[in-house]
């Protein structure tokens, strides 16, 4: 096979023939295996070389088979290296040249630390669970390791936990109304309460102080706050009562209602900054300070106040027709809520009356049992009867206490929101008066403009009169603008107040119901414990000392022998009646 015009081998040695003669020498036959491998390697590489010489092929030559001498190569590279040392004239030069340096292996660039630095460090576990051993293979550039989150500093701050700016700026109040006691003579007797205040507000002289107040002082606070803050729902005091106003239960319920009123006013974001609240809580000479304030600044009433301070006439006007559907729905809702609370309060009063009647019946039953035990001669029967009489007195006390707790927990909340709905309706009334004031100012403005137009149409040169009417028109426009802004602000304020009313209503009723149920459960547990103790005493029939009571020593003074407990007094009363 002809490899070209030159007939050179691709390795630069003697021309080689692709076809070997079958009748080779004995040495060639011994190396036949090596020659076949070399010939196959030459053919494969010759086929990959671009045959540029074949394009200009001349006349067809006659192929003549020539013998080829094959020798074993000493090159350790085998068939990849030169086929012989004396293959050509350039073989010696190539042998004398130093070998080509080996090419550098393309190793992927590693972005991690050395193996010694890749050891796991103590610290929190990796949340992504990435194993660094999986990236040791040179399969490509390794992504950077995940960044660990910043660890909290081991040094803890010794101060208080951080709060918002609004919470830090808002002062806190804790008001306690207690120690009710009666003062004065028969004609001027009244109840005086101790009002103790703890506050963080910087507007007060001391963080803790105490003053004495009576009921009319709380009523003055409500009226003053209501006049100073139109559109705000002011928590009202309990209603005035003429009969039985010195009764213990009534005084306690009024004290609790006054305390709740003061705490709600102090917790209100607007009312807590009123100067009259500071005067009420802090003044030692309250009556003198109030009189001085009234002479200097008269108490604003419903017809005067913020509207009157702007010089706006406050009139009833025609019947108010609500244009806002939201306020109309809230007004209907408040009317329905008030009716439901009244019905609930009526049922509550009936239940409390029945509980008190049950307690009274238990006392009568105890007295009858004690009378029977004194007549019975057998101690086996008189002892259990006397013990049952004591148990009925305990039941009576439990029923009385539970009735009082129902009034102070659930009843006082119902009564408070019935009065609070009245305060909300007063805020609605203030908004209606602001609406009428706005329209009255608009009517006055129209009158002023009509007078001005009349003067302009006359065409007379009345400069002074025109200037005066122009000033009046400008003043009327200012009043209309102020009245309109006041009405809109009052509407927005009343919306927020009604939202606050709803939130507090849910919280207060939830707390009251929980307290009501807890007190009922505790009362029933106490009764169950008393009955179980009595049954255990009945079961111990063999022990005669279970129901034994020492005899009561009668003294000359009847009141001295009554004893200190309710049971002893009841027994003494029954014994006196029997005598």
JSON list of C-alpha atoms in Angstrom, two decimals, residues 349-455:
[
{"chain": "A", "resi": 349, "resn": "UNK", "atom": "CA", "xyz": [-81.64, 39.82, 91.00]},
{"chain": "A", "resi": 350, "resn": "UNK", "atom": "CA", "xyz": [-84.22, 37.01, 91.12]},
{"chain": "A", "resi": 351, "resn": "UNK", "atom": "CA", "xyz": [-81.51, 34.38, 91.50]},
{"chain": "A", "resi": 352, "resn": "UNK", "atom": "CA", "xyz": [-79.78, 36.33, 94.26]},
{"chain": "A", "resi": 353, "resn": "UNK", "atom": "CA", "xyz": [-83.08, 36.82, 96.08]},
{"chain": "A", "resi": 354, "resn": "UNK", "atom": "CA", "xyz": [-83.80, 33.10, 95.88]},
{"chain": "A", "resi": 355, "resn": "UNK", "atom": "CA", "xyz": [-80.31, 32.30, 97.12]},
{"chain": "A", "resi": 356, "resn": "UNK", "atom": "CA", "xyz": [-80.78, 34.60, 100.09]},
{"chain": "A", "resi": 357, "resn": "UNK", "atom": "CA", "xyz": [-84.20, 33.04, 100.77]},
{"chain": "A", "resi": 358, "resn": "UNK", "atom": "CA", "xyz": [-82.58, 29.60, 100.65]},
{"chain": "A", "resi": 359, "resn": "UNK", "atom": "CA", "xyz": [-79.96, 30.75, 103.15]},
{"chain": "A", "resi": 360, "resn": "UNK", "atom": "CA", "xyz": [-82.69, 32.04, 105.44]},
{"chain": "A", "resi": 361, "resn": "UNK", "atom": "CA", "xyz": [-84.57, 28.75, 105.12]},
{"chain": "A", "resi": 362, "resn": "UNK", "atom": "CA", "xyz": [-81.40, 26.86, 106.01]},
{"chain": "A", "resi": 363, "resn": "UNK", "atom": "CA", "xyz": [-81.09, 28.96, 109.16]},
{"chain": "A", "resi": 364, "resn": "UNK", "atom": "CA", "xyz": [-84.68, 28.22, 110.15]},
{"chain": "A", "resi": 365, "resn": "UNK", "atom": "CA", "xyz": [-84.11, 24.52, 109.52]},
{"chain": "A", "resi": 366, "resn": "UNK", "atom": "CA", "xyz": [-81.00, 24.62, 111.71]},
{"chain": "A", "resi": 367, "resn": "UNK", "atom": "CA", "xyz": [-82.93, 26.23, 114.56]},
{"chain": "A", "resi": 368, "resn": "UNK", "atom": "CA", "xyz": [-85.66, 23.57, 114.32]},
{"chain": "A", "resi": 369, "resn": "UNK", "atom": "CA", "xyz": [-83.10, 20.75, 114.38]},
{"chain": "A", "resi": 370, "resn": "UNK", "atom": "CA", "xyz": [-81.40, 22.21, 117.42]},
{"chain": "A", "resi": 371, "resn": "UNK", "atom": "CA", "xyz": [-84.70, 22.49, 119.24]},
{"chain": "A", "resi": 372, "resn": "UNK", "atom": "CA", "xyz": [-85.40, 18.84, 118.48]},
{"chain": "A", "resi": 373, "resn": "UNK", "atom": "CA", "xyz": [-81.96, 17.78, 119.69]},
{"chain": "A", "resi": 374, "resn": "UNK", "atom": "CA", "xyz": [-82.54, 19.49, 123.05]},
{"chain": "A", "resi": 375, "resn": "UNK", "atom": "CA", "xyz": [-85.81, 17.59, 123.57]},
{"chain": "A", "resi": 376, "resn": "UNK", "atom": "CA", "xyz": [-84.43, 14.18, 122.56]},
{"chain": "A", "resi": 377, "resn": "UNK", "atom": "CA", "xyz": [-83.16, 12.20, 125.60]},
{"chain": "A", "resi": 378, "resn": "UNK", "atom": "CA", "xyz": [-81.13, 9.61, 123.69]},
{"chain": "A", "resi": 379, "resn": "UNK", "atom": "CA", "xyz": [-77.62, 10.91, 122.98]},
{"chain": "A", "resi": 380, "resn": "UNK", "atom": "CA", "xyz": [-77.41, 8.57, 120.01]},
{"chain": "A", "resi": 381, "resn": "UNK", "atom": "CA", "xyz": [-80.06, 10.67, 118.25]},
{"chain": "A", "resi": 382, "resn": "UNK", "atom": "CA", "xyz": [-79.55, 14.07, 119.83]},
{"chain": "A", "resi": 383, "resn": "UNK", "atom": "CA", "xyz": [-75.87, 14.17, 118.80]},
{"chain": "A", "resi": 384, "resn": "UNK", "atom": "CA", "xyz": [-76.49, 13.69, 115.03]},
{"chain": "A", "resi": 385, "resn": "UNK", "atom": "CA", "xyz": [-79.40, 16.14, 115.13]},
{"chain": "A", "resi": 386, "resn": "UNK", "atom": "CA", "xyz": [-77.25, 18.77, 116.76]},
{"chain": "A", "resi": 387, "resn": "UNK", "atom": "CA", "xyz": [-74.45, 18.16, 114.22]},
{"chain": "A", "resi": 388, "resn": "UNK", "atom": "CA", "xyz": [-76.94, 18.46, 111.37]},
{"chain": "A", "resi": 389, "resn": "UNK", "atom": "CA", "xyz": [-78.11, 21.75, 112.87]},
{"chain": "A", "resi": 390, "resn": "UNK", "atom": "CA", "xyz": [-74.55, 23.07, 112.75]},
{"chain": "A", "resi": 391, "resn": "UNK", "atom": "CA", "xyz": [-74.21, 21.87, 109.17]},
{"chain": "A", "resi": 392, "resn": "UNK", "atom": "CA", "xyz": [-77.31, 23.83, 108.15]},
{"chain": "A", "resi": 393, "resn": "UNK", "atom": "CA", "xyz": [-75.88, 26.98, 109.69]},
{"chain": "A", "resi": 394, "resn": "UNK", "atom": "CA", "xyz": [-72.74, 26.46, 107.62]},
{"chain": "A", "resi": 395, "resn": "UNK", "atom": "CA", "xyz": [-74.88, 26.01, 104.51]},
{"chain": "A", "resi": 396, "resn": "UNK", "atom": "CA", "xyz": [-76.66, 29.25, 105.33]},
{"chain": "A", "resi": 397, "resn": "UNK", "atom": "CA", "xyz": [-73.39, 31.12, 105.55]},
{"chain": "A", "resi": 398, "resn": "UNK", "atom": "CA", "xyz": [-72.22, 29.63, 102.25]},
{"chain": "A", "resi": 399, "resn": "UNK", "atom": "CA", "xyz": [-75.41, 30.73, 100.47]},
{"chain": "A", "resi": 400, "resn": "UNK", "atom": "CA", "xyz": [-75.15, 34.25, 101.88]},
{"chain": "A", "resi": 401, "resn": "UNK", "atom": "CA", "xyz": [-71.54, 34.54, 100.84]},
{"chain": "A", "resi": 402, "resn": "UNK", "atom": "CA", "xyz": [-72.24, 33.18, 97.36]},
{"chain": "A", "resi": 403, "resn": "UNK", "atom": "CA", "xyz": [-75.10, 35.65, 96.85]},
{"chain": "A", "resi": 404, "resn": "UNK", "atom": "CA", "xyz": [-72.80, 38.53, 97.76]},
{"chain": "A", "resi": 405, "resn": "UNK", "atom": "CA", "xyz": [-70.08, 37.22, 95.46]},
{"chain": "A", "resi": 406, "resn": "UNK", "atom": "CA", "xyz": [-72.54, 36.99, 92.58]},
{"chain": "A", "resi": 407, "resn": "UNK", "atom": "CA", "xyz": [-73.39, 40.65, 93.05]},
{"chain": "A", "resi": 408, "resn": "UNK", "atom": "CA", "xyz": [-69.74, 41.71, 93.21]},
{"chain": "A", "resi": 409, "resn": "UNK", "atom": "CA", "xyz": [-68.56, 39.62, 90.24]},
{"chain": "A", "resi": 410, "resn": "UNK", "atom": "CA", "xyz": [-71.27, 39.28, 87.62]},
{"chain": "A", "resi": 411, "resn": "UNK", "atom": "CA", "xyz": [-73.94, 41.70, 88.81]},
{"chain": "A", "resi": 412, "resn": "UNK", "atom": "CA", "xyz": [-71.59, 44.67, 89.06]},
{"chain": "A", "resi": 413, "resn": "UNK", "atom": "CA", "xyz": [-70.39, 44.08, 85.48]},
{"chain": "A", "resi": 414, "resn": "UNK", "atom": "CA", "xyz": [-73.95, 44.00, 84.14]},
{"chain": "A", "resi": 415, "resn": "UNK", "atom": "CA", "xyz": [-74.84, 47.18, 86.02]},
{"chain": "A", "resi": 416, "resn": "UNK", "atom": "CA", "xyz": [-71.64, 48.87, 84.85]},
{"chain": "A", "resi": 417, "resn": "UNK", "atom": "CA", "xyz": [-72.35, 48.27, 81.16]},
{"chain": "A", "resi": 418, "resn": "UNK", "atom": "CA", "xyz": [-75.94, 49.36, 81.53]},
{"chain": "A", "resi": 419, "resn": "UNK", "atom": "CA", "xyz": [-74.62, 52.69, 82.79]},
{"chain": "A", "resi": 420, "resn": "UNK", "atom": "CA", "xyz": [-71.84, 52.69, 80.19]},
{"chain": "A", "resi": 421, "resn": "UNK", "atom": "CA", "xyz": [-74.38, 52.36, 77.39]},
{"chain": "A", "resi": 422, "resn": "UNK", "atom": "CA", "xyz": [-75.99, 55.53, 78.79]},
{"chain": "A", "resi": 423, "resn": "UNK", "atom": "CA", "xyz": [-72.63, 57.27, 78.54]},
{"chain": "A", "resi": 424, "resn": "UNK", "atom": "CA", "xyz": [-72.26, 56.09, 74.93]},
{"chain": "A", "resi": 425, "resn": "UNK", "atom": "CA", "xyz": [-75.68, 57.53, 74.13]},
{"chain": "A", "resi": 426, "resn": "UNK", "atom": "CA", "xyz": [-74.59, 60.83, 75.63]},
{"chain": "A", "resi": 427, "resn": "UNK", "atom": "CA", "xyz": [-71.61, 60.80, 73.25]},
{"chain": "A", "resi": 428, "resn": "UNK", "atom": "CA", "xyz": [-74.05, 60.19, 70.40]},
{"chain": "A", "resi": 429, "resn": "UNK", "atom": "CA", "xyz": [-76.04, 63.19, 71.65]},
{"chain": "A", "resi": 430, "resn": "UNK", "atom": "CA", "xyz": [-72.92, 65.36, 71.59]},
{"chain": "A", "resi": 431, "resn": "UNK", "atom": "CA", "xyz": [-72.30, 64.33, 67.99]},
{"chain": "A", "resi": 432, "resn": "UNK", "atom": "CA", "xyz": [-75.88, 65.25, 67.09]},
{"chain": "A", "resi": 433, "resn": "UNK", "atom": "CA", "xyz": [-75.44, 68.67, 68.70]},
{"chain": "A", "resi": 434, "resn": "UNK", "atom": "CA", "xyz": [-72.24, 69.16, 66.73]},
{"chain": "A", "resi": 435, "resn": "UNK", "atom": "CA", "xyz": [-74.20, 68.36, 63.57]},
{"chain": "A", "resi": 436, "resn": "UNK", "atom": "CA", "xyz": [-76.88, 70.92, 64.43]},
{"chain": "A", "resi": 437, "resn": "UNK", "atom": "CA", "xyz": [-74.19, 73.48, 65.25]},
{"chain": "A", "resi": 438, "resn": "UNK", "atom": "CA", "xyz": [-72.59, 72.89, 61.88]},
{"chain": "A", "resi": 439, "resn": "UNK", "atom": "CA", "xyz": [-75.87, 73.46, 60.03]},
{"chain": "A", "resi": 440, "resn": "UNK", "atom": "CA", "xyz": [-76.72, 76.48, 62.19]},
{"chain": "A", "resi": 441, "resn": "UNK", "atom": "CA", "xyz": [-73.37, 78.01, 61.24]},
{"chain": "A", "resi": 442, "resn": "UNK", "atom": "CA", "xyz": [-74.11, 77.31, 57.57]},
{"chain": "A", "resi": 443, "resn": "UNK", "atom": "CA", "xyz": [-77.48, 79.02, 57.84]},
{"chain": "A", "resi": 444, "resn": "UNK", "atom": "CA", "xyz": [-75.86, 82.02, 59.49]},
{"chain": "A", "resi": 445, "resn": "UNK", "atom": "CA", "xyz": [-73.30, 82.12, 56.70]},
{"chain": "A", "resi": 446, "resn": "UNK", "atom": "CA", "xyz": [-76.02, 82.15, 54.07]},
{"chain": "A", "resi": 447, "resn": "UNK", "atom": "CA", "xyz": [-77.67, 85.08, 55.80]},
{"chain": "A", "resi": 448, "resn": "UNK", "atom": "CA", "xyz": [-74.41, 87.02, 55.88]},
{"chain": "A", "resi": 449, "resn": "UNK", "atom": "CA", "xyz": [-73.78, 86.34, 52.20]},
{"chain": "A", "resi": 450, "resn": "UNK", "atom": "CA", "xyz": [-77.32, 87.44, 51.31]},
{"chain": "A", "resi": 451, "resn": "UNK", "atom": "CA", "xyz": [-76.75, 90.75, 53.11]},
{"chain": "A", "resi": 452, "resn": "UNK", "atom": "CA", "xyz": [-73.47, 91.20, 51.30]},
{"chain": "A", "resi": 453, "resn": "UNK", "atom": "CA", "xyz": [-75.04, 90.50, 47.91]},
{"chain": "A", "resi": 454, "resn": "UNK", "atom": "CA", "xyz": [-77.84, 92.96, 48.66]},
{"chain": "A", "resi": 455, "resn": "UNK", "atom": "CA", "xyz": [-75.37, 95.73, 49.40]}
]
